[in-house]
């Protein structure tokens, strides 16, 4: 497997200065998100953000995401006090126990500095804009960010009616004694392994992916919506696939899909998460997952913690899907 290098690494002084700036924000990102983002946005003029980082964020958005869709940042500021949660209801324990919001502030600042906006989904942490990759007992065996095991190759919200443009993650607590790897494949790299005929079939609506485990296990948030048949590769929407959930609607389509998934594995890159590592990527141009190859510290794995946001170029593009009383939160 290919290792992914850093694109930007904070110095300790830069990290500590940015942490102090983020700690000065008094609003609560879970209680008043819009005010919180407004407060973070006002930091643009604060020199303590560091011109090196702000310049990097602006330049990173000029890249061709189809060819270079991953942005990896090291030594980013995170909270110094990271409470530990149980597995039964970690989200509500976070509301009660987490007293500082440095991680949230970093992800918010990254969104502001890259000109992207955070959205939420009602099916994920009840619509939180900042949510956790943190195991939850009732979903240990699911194919979601709350699983304790391997999460197969997928695009976030692969067949959802609102799929984010970018996925931004920040590692808060890792499990160094376990063999847990974040995996990524750039879509065009996998497509290079296939024939023109295979790529043509993948571009046809001959595939089906059911809605994700989180959405379907959260009651009736999807209403009467049903997952639609789709192409795996679409020029406008990028790659749409979830390994072992996406199915070809005929034998030929399934055979091509199997070859595409094999190509995803053959061209995958990996990272071992470390606290302060931020990995962000274009959701349309990267298929990602997590491999749990060996568990030596089960209790530690249950408290592995990454924070995550889903970002779009503009929330206005999705207004018709938002809850009436919660702008930016998708009703589903």
PDB file of N, CA and C in Angstrom, residues 7 10 32 41 51 63 65 79 86 101 142 144 150 160 163 176 216-217 255 258 290 297 311:
ATOM      1  N   UNK A   7       0.778  17.433   3.502  1.00  0.00           N
ATOM      2  CA  UNK A   7       0.839  18.616   2.642  1.00  0.00           C
ATOM      3  C   UNK A   7       1.233  19.857   3.427  1.00  0.00           C
ATOM      4  N   UNK A  10       1.865  22.083  10.951  1.00  0.00           N
ATOM      5  CA  UNK A  10       1.994  23.216  11.866  1.00  0.00           C
ATOM      6  C   UNK A  10       3.271  23.073  12.698  1.00  0.00           C
ATOM      7  N   UNK A  32     -25.457  26.851  19.299  1.00  0.00           N
ATOM      8  CA  UNK A  32     -25.750  27.955  18.375  1.00  0.00           C
ATOM      9  C   UNK A  32     -24.711  27.935  17.265  1.00  0.00           C
ATOM     10  N   UNK A  41     -15.561  33.069  11.601  1.00  0.00           N
ATOM     11  CA  UNK A  41     -15.322  33.829  10.369  1.00  0.00           C
ATOM     12  C   UNK A  41     -14.631  35.152  10.652  1.00  0.00           C
ATOM     13  N   UNK A  51      -0.343  33.467   8.668  1.00  0.00           N
ATOM     14  CA  UNK A  51      -0.468  33.666   7.228  1.00  0.00           C
ATOM     15  C   UNK A  51      -0.068  32.416   6.460  1.00  0.00           C
ATOM     16  N   UNK A  63      -6.333  23.471  -6.580  1.00  0.00           N
ATOM     17  CA  UNK A  63      -5.846  22.234  -7.174  1.00  0.00           C
ATOM     18  C   UNK A  63      -6.925  21.566  -8.024  1.00  0.00           C
ATOM     19  N   UNK A  65      -8.985  18.662  -8.129  1.00  0.00           N
ATOM     20  CA  UNK A  65      -9.328  17.644  -7.141  1.00  0.00           C
ATOM     21  C   UNK A  65      -9.471  16.254  -7.746  1.00  0.00           C
ATOM     22  N   UNK A  79      -8.125  19.737  21.355  1.00  0.00           N
ATOM     23  CA  UNK A  79      -8.373  20.028  22.757  1.00  0.00           C
ATOM     24  C   UNK A  79      -7.368  19.313  23.655  1.00  0.00           C
ATOM     25  N   UNK A  86     -18.482   6.450  27.298  1.00  0.00           N
ATOM     26  CA  UNK A  86     -18.874   5.058  27.189  1.00  0.00           C
ATOM     27  C   UNK A  86     -19.376   4.763  25.792  1.00  0.00           C
ATOM     28  N   UNK A 101     -13.751  23.593  22.720  1.00  0.00           N
ATOM     29  CA  UNK A 101     -14.151  23.279  21.345  1.00  0.00           C
ATOM     30  C   UNK A 101     -13.053  23.650  20.349  1.00  0.00           C
ATOM     31  N   UNK A 142     -22.179  -2.334  12.370  1.00  0.00           N
ATOM     32  CA  UNK A 142     -22.749  -1.662  11.196  1.00  0.00           C
ATOM     33  C   UNK A 142     -21.658  -1.276  10.209  1.00  0.00           C
ATOM     34  N   UNK A 144     -20.857   1.888   9.219  1.00  0.00           N
ATOM     35  CA  UNK A 144     -20.990   3.326   9.457  1.00  0.00           C
ATOM     36  C   UNK A 144     -19.774   3.794  10.230  1.00  0.00           C
ATOM     37  N   UNK A 150     -14.049  -3.113  10.588  1.00  0.00           N
ATOM     38  CA  UNK A 150     -13.677  -2.592   9.285  1.00  0.00           C
ATOM     39  C   UNK A 150     -14.872  -1.920   8.615  1.00  0.00           C
ATOM     40  N   UNK A 160     -27.354   8.992  -1.376  1.00  0.00           N
ATOM     41  CA  UNK A 160     -28.251   9.900  -0.653  1.00  0.00           C
ATOM     42  C   UNK A 160     -28.594  11.075  -1.549  1.00  0.00           C
ATOM     43  N   UNK A 163     -25.315  14.593  -0.987  1.00  0.00           N
ATOM     44  CA  UNK A 163     -23.991  14.052  -0.710  1.00  0.00           C
ATOM     45  C   UNK A 163     -23.000  15.211  -0.678  1.00  0.00           C
ATOM     46  N   UNK A 176      -2.679   3.414  19.113  1.00  0.00           N
ATOM     47  CA  UNK A 176      -1.414   3.015  18.475  1.00  0.00           C
ATOM     48  C   UNK A 176      -1.083   1.540  18.597  1.00  0.00           C
ATOM     49  N   UNK A 216     -30.850   4.566   7.837  1.00  0.00           N
ATOM     50  CA  UNK A 216     -31.933   3.603   7.937  1.00  0.00           C
ATOM     51  C   UNK A 216     -32.173   3.120   9.361  1.00  0.00           C
ATOM     52  N   UNK A 217     -31.245   3.358  10.276  1.00  0.00           N
ATOM     53  CA  UNK A 217     -31.432   2.934  11.668  1.00  0.00           C
ATOM     54  C   UNK A 217     -31.916   4.071  12.561  1.00  0.00           C
ATOM     55  N   UNK A 255     -20.292  -7.798 -12.798  1.00  0.00           N
ATOM     56  CA  UNK A 255     -18.918  -8.216 -13.100  1.00  0.00           C
ATOM     57  C   UNK A 255     -18.002  -6.998 -13.223  1.00  0.00           C
ATOM     58  N   UNK A 258     -17.408  -5.562  -9.768  1.00  0.00           N
ATOM     59  CA  UNK A 258     -16.416  -6.363  -9.040  1.00  0.00           C
ATOM     60  C   UNK A 258     -14.990  -5.975  -9.462  1.00  0.00           C
ATOM     61  N   UNK A 290     -11.925   2.087   6.233  1.00  0.00           N
ATOM     62  CA  UNK A 290     -11.079   1.853   7.408  1.00  0.00           C
ATOM     63  C   UNK A 290     -10.887   0.348   7.550  1.00  0.00           C
ATOM     64  N   UNK A 297      -5.887  -3.915  21.846  1.00  0.00           N
ATOM     65  CA  UNK A 297      -6.391  -3.102  22.952  1.00  0.00           C
ATOM     66  C   UNK A 297      -7.841  -2.743  22.647  1.00  0.00           C
ATOM     67  N   UNK A 311     -18.700  19.140   4.131  1.00  0.00           N
ATOM     68  CA  UNK A 311     -18.688  20.497   3.590  1.00  0.00           C
ATOM     69  C   UNK A 311     -19.153  20.515   2.140  1.00  0.00           C
TER      70      UNK A 311
END
